[in-house]
Short mmCIF file of N, CA and C in Angstrom, two decimals:
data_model
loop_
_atom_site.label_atom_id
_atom_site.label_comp_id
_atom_site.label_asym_id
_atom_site.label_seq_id
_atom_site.Cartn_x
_atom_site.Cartn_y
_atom_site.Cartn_z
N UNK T 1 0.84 -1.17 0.00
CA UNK T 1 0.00 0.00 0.00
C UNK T 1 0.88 1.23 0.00
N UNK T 2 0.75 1.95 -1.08
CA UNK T 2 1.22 3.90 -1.29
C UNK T 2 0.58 4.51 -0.11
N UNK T 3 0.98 5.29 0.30
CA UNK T 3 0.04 6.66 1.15
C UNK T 3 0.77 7.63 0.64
N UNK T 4 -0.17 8.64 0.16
CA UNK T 4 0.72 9.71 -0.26
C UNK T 4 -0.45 11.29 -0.09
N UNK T 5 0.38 11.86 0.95
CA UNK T 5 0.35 13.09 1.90
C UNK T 5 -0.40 12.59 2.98
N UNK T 6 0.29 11.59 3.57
CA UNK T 6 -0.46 11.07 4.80
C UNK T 6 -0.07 11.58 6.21
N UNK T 7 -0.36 12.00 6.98
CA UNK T 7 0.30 12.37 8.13
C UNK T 7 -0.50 11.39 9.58
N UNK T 8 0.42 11.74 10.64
CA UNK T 8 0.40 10.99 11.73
C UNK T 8 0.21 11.87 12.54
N UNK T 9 -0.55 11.51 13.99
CA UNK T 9 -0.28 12.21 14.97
C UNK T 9 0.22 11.56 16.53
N UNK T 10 0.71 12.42 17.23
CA UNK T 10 1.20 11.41 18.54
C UNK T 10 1.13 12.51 19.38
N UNK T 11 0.22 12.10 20.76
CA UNK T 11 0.36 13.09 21.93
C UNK T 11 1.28 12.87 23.02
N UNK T 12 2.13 13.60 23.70
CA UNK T 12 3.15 13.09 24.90
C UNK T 12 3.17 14.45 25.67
N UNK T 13 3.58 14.17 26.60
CA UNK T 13 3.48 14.97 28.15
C UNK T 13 5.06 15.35 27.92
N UNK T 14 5.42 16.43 28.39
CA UNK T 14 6.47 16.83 28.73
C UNK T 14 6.35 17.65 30.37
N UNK T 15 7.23 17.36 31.09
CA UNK T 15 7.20 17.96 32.50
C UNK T 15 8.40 18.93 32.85
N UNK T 16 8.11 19.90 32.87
CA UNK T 16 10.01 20.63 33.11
C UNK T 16 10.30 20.62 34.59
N UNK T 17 10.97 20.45 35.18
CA UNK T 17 11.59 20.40 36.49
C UNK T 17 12.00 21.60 36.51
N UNK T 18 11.80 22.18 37.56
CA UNK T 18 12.57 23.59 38.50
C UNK T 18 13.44 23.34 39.59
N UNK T 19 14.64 24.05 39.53
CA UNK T 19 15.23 23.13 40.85
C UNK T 19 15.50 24.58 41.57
N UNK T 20 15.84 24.55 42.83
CA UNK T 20 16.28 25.51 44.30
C UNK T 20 17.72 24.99 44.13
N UNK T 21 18.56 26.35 44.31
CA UNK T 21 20.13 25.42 44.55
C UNK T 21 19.94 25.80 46.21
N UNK T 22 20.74 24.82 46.46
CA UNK T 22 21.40 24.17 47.78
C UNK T 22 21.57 25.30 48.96
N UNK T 23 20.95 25.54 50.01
CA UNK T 23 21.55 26.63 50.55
C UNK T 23 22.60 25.86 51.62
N UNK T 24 23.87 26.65 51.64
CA UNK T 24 24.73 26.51 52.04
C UNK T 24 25.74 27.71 53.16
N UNK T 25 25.86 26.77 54.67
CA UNK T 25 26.47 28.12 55.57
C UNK T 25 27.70 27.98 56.04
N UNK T 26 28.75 28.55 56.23
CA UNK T 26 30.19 28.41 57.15
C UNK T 26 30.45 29.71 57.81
N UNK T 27 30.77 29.34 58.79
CA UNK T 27 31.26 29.88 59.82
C UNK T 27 32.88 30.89 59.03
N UNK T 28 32.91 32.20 59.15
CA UNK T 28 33.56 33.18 58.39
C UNK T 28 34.78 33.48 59.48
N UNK T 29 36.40 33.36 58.60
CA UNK T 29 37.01 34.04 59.67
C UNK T 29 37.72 33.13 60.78
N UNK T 30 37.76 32.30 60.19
CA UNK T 30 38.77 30.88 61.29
C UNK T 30 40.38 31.00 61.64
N UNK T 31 40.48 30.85 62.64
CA UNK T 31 41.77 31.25 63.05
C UNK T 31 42.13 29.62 63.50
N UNK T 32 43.34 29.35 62.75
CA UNK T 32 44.08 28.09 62.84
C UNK T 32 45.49 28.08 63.23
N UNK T 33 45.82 27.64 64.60
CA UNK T 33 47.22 27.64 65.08
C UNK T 33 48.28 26.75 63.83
N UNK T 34 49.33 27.64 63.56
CA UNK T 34 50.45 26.77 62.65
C UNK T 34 50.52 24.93 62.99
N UNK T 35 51.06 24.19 62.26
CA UNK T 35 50.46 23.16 63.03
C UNK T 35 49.88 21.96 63.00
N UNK T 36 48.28 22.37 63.25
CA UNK T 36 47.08 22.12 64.21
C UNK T 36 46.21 22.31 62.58
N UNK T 37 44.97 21.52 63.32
CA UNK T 37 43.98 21.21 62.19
C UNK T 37 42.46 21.83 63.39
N UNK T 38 41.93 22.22 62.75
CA UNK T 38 40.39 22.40 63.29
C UNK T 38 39.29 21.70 62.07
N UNK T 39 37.84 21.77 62.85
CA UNK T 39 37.09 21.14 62.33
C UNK T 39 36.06 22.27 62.00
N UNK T 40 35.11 22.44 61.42
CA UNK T 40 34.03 23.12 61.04
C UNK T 40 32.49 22.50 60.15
N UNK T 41 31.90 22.91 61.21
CA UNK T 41 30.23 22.67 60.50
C UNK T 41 30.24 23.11 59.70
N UNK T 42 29.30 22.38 58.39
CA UNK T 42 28.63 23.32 57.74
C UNK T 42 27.08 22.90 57.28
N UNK T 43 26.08 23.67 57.25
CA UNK T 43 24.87 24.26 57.46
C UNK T 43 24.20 23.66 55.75
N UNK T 44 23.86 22.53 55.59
CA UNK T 44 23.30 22.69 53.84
C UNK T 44 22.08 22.55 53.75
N UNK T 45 20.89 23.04 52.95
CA UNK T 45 19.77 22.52 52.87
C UNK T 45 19.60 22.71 51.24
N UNK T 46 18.09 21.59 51.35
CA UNK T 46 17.85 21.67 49.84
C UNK T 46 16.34 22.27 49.52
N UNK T 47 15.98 22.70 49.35
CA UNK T 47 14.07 23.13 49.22
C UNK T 47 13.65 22.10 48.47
N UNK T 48 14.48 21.24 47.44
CA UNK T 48 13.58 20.25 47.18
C UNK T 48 14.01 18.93 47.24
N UNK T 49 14.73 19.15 48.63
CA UNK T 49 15.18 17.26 48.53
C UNK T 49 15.57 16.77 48.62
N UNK T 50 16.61 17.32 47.24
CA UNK T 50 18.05 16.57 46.80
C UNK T 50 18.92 16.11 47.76
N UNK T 51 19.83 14.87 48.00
CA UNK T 51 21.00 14.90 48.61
C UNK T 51 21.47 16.07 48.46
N UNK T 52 22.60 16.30 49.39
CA UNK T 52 23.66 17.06 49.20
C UNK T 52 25.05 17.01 49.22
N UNK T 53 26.03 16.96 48.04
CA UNK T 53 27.69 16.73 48.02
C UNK T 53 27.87 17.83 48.32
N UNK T 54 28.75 17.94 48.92
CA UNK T 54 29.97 19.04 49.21
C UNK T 54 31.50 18.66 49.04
N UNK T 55 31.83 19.84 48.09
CA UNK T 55 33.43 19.59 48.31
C UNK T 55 33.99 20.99 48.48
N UNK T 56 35.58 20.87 48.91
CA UNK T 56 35.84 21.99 48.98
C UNK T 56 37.33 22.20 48.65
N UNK T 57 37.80 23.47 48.49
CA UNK T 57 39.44 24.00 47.87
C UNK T 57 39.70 24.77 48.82
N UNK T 58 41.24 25.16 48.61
CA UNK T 58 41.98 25.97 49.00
C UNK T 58 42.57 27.20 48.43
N UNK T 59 42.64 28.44 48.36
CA UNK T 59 43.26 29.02 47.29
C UNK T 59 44.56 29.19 47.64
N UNK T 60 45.40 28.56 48.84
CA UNK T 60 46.64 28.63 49.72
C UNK T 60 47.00 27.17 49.91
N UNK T 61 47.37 26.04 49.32
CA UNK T 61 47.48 24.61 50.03
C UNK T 61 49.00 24.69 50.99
N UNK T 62 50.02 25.90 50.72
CA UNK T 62 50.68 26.12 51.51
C UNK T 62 51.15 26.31 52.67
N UNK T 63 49.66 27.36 52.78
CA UNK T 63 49.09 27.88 54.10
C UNK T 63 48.55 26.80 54.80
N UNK T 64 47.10 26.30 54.22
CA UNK T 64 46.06 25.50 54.43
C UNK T 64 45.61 24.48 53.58
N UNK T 65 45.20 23.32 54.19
CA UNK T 65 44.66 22.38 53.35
C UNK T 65 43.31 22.11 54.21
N UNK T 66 42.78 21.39 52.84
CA UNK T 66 40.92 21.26 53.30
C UNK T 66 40.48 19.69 53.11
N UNK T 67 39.82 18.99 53.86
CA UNK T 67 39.18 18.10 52.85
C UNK T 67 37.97 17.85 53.77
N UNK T 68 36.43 17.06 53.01
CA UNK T 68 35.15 16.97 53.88
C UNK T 68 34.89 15.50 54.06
N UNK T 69 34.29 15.28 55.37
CA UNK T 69 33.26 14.32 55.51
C UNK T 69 32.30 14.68 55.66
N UNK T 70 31.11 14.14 55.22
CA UNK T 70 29.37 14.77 54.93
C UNK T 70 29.82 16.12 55.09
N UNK T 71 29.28 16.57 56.18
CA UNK T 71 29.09 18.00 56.56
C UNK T 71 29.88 18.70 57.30
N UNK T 72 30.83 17.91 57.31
CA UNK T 72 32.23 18.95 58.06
C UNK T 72 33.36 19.10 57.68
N UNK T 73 34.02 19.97 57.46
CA UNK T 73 35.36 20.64 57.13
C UNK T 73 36.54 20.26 57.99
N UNK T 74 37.58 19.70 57.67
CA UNK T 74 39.15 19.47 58.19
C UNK T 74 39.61 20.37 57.44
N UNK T 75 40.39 21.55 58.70
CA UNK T 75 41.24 22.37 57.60
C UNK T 75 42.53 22.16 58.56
N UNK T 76 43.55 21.90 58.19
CA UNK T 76 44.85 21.91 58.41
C UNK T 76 45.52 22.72 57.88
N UNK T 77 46.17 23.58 59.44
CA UNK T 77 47.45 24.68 58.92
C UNK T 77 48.69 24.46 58.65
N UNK T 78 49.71 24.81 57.54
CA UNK T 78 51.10 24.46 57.77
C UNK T 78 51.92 24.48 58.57
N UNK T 79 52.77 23.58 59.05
CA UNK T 79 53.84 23.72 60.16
C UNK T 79 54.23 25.15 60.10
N UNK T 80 54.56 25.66 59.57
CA UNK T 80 55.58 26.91 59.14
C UNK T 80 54.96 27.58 60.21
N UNK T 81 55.81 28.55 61.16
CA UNK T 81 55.81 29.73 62.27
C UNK T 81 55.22 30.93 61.30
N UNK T 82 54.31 31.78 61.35
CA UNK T 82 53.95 32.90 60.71
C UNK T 82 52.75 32.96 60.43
N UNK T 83 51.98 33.71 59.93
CA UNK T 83 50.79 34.36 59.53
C UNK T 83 50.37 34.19 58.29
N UNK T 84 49.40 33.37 57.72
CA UNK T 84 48.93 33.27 56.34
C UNK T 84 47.70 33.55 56.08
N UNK T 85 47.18 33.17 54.88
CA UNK T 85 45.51 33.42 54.77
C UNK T 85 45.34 32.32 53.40
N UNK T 86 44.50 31.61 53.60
CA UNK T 86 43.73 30.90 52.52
C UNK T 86 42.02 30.96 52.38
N UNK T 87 41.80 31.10 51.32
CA UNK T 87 40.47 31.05 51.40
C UNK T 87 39.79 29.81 50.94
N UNK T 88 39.00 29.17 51.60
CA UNK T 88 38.15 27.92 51.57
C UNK T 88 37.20 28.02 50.58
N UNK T 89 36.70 27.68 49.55
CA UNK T 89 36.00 27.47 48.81
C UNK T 89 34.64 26.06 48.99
N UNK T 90 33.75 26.33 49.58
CA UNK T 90 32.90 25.15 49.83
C UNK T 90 32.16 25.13 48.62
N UNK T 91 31.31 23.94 47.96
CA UNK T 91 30.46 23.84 46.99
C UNK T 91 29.59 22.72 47.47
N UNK T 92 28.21 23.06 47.39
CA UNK T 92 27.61 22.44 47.43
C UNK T 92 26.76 22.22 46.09
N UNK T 93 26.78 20.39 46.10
CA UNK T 93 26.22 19.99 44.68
C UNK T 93 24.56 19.05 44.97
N UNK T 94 23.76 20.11 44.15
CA UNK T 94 22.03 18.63 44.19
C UNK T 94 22.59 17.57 43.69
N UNK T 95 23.08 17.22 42.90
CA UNK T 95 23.14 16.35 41.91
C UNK T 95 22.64 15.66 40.81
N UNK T 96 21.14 16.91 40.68
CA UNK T 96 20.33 17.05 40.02
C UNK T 96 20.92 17.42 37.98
N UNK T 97 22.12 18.10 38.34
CA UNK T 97 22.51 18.32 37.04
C UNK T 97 21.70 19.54 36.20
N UNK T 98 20.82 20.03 36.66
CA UNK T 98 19.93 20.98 36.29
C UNK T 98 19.97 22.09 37.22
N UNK T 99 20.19 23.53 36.07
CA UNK T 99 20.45 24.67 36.32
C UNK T 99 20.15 25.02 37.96
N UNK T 100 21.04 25.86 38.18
CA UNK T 100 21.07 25.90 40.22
C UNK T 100 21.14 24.52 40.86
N UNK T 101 22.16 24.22 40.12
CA UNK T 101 22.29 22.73 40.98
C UNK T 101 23.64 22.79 42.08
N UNK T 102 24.30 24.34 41.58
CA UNK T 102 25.22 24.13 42.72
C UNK T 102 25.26 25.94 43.56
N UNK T 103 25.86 25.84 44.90
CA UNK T 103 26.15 26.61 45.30
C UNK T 103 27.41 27.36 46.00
N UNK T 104 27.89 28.23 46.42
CA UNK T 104 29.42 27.99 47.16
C UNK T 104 29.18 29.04 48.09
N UNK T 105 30.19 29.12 49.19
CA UNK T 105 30.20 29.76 50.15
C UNK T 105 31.94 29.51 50.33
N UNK T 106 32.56 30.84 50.95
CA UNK T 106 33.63 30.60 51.37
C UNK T 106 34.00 30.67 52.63
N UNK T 107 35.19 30.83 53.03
CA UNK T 107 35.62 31.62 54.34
C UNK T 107 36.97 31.45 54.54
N UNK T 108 37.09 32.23 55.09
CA UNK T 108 39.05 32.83 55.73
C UNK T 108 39.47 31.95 56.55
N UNK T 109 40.62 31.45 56.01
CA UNK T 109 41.23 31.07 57.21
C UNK T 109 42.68 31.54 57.38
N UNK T 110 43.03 32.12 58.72
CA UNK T 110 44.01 32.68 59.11
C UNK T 110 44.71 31.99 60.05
N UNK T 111 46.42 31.16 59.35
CA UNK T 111 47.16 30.51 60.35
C UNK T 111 48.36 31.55 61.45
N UNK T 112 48.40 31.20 62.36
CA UNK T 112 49.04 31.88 62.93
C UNK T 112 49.79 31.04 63.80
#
């Protein structure tokens, strides 16, 4: 069988998702003995849900180094005698992959 100028039709649903990025809090302004490592909360929520990853940087690994479990921060200061500053970079990820899926927050840390 020919068909000729035949057309078709097909109905489907499309749903768009909206996402909330991550709100995310740290404590600003940490003072870390040369050294010595401290620990720090941090504060995440989601408005819709999502898990939440967090990771985080250093802009000093000289000064300071960072790394997370769930929701808390290890920042370790360098041995070295003196006064530095790094800034912490936190990110929090939905993992949603869709626009505002991430957020960041920073904070100071000052070894002494």
């Amino acid at each position: 069988t020919t068909y000729t100028n035949a057309t078709a039709t097909a109905s489907f649903t499309v749903t768009a998702s909206e996402n909330t990025a991550p709100v995310i809090t740290v404590t600003e302004g940490v003072l870390v003995p040369s050294g010595t490592m401290t620990t720090v909360a941090v504060t995440v929520s989601d408005a819709d849900g999502d898990p939440v990853t967090l990771t985080a940087s250093s802009s000093n690994t000289a000064a300071a180094t960072v790394s997370v479990s769930g929701h808390t921060l290890t920042i370790t200061a360098a041995a070295a005698a003196g006064t530095d500053v790094a800034i912490i970079t936190v990110t929090a990820d939905d993992g949603t992959g869709l626009p505002n899926a991430t957020s960041t927050a920073t904070l100071t840390v000052v070894t002494h």
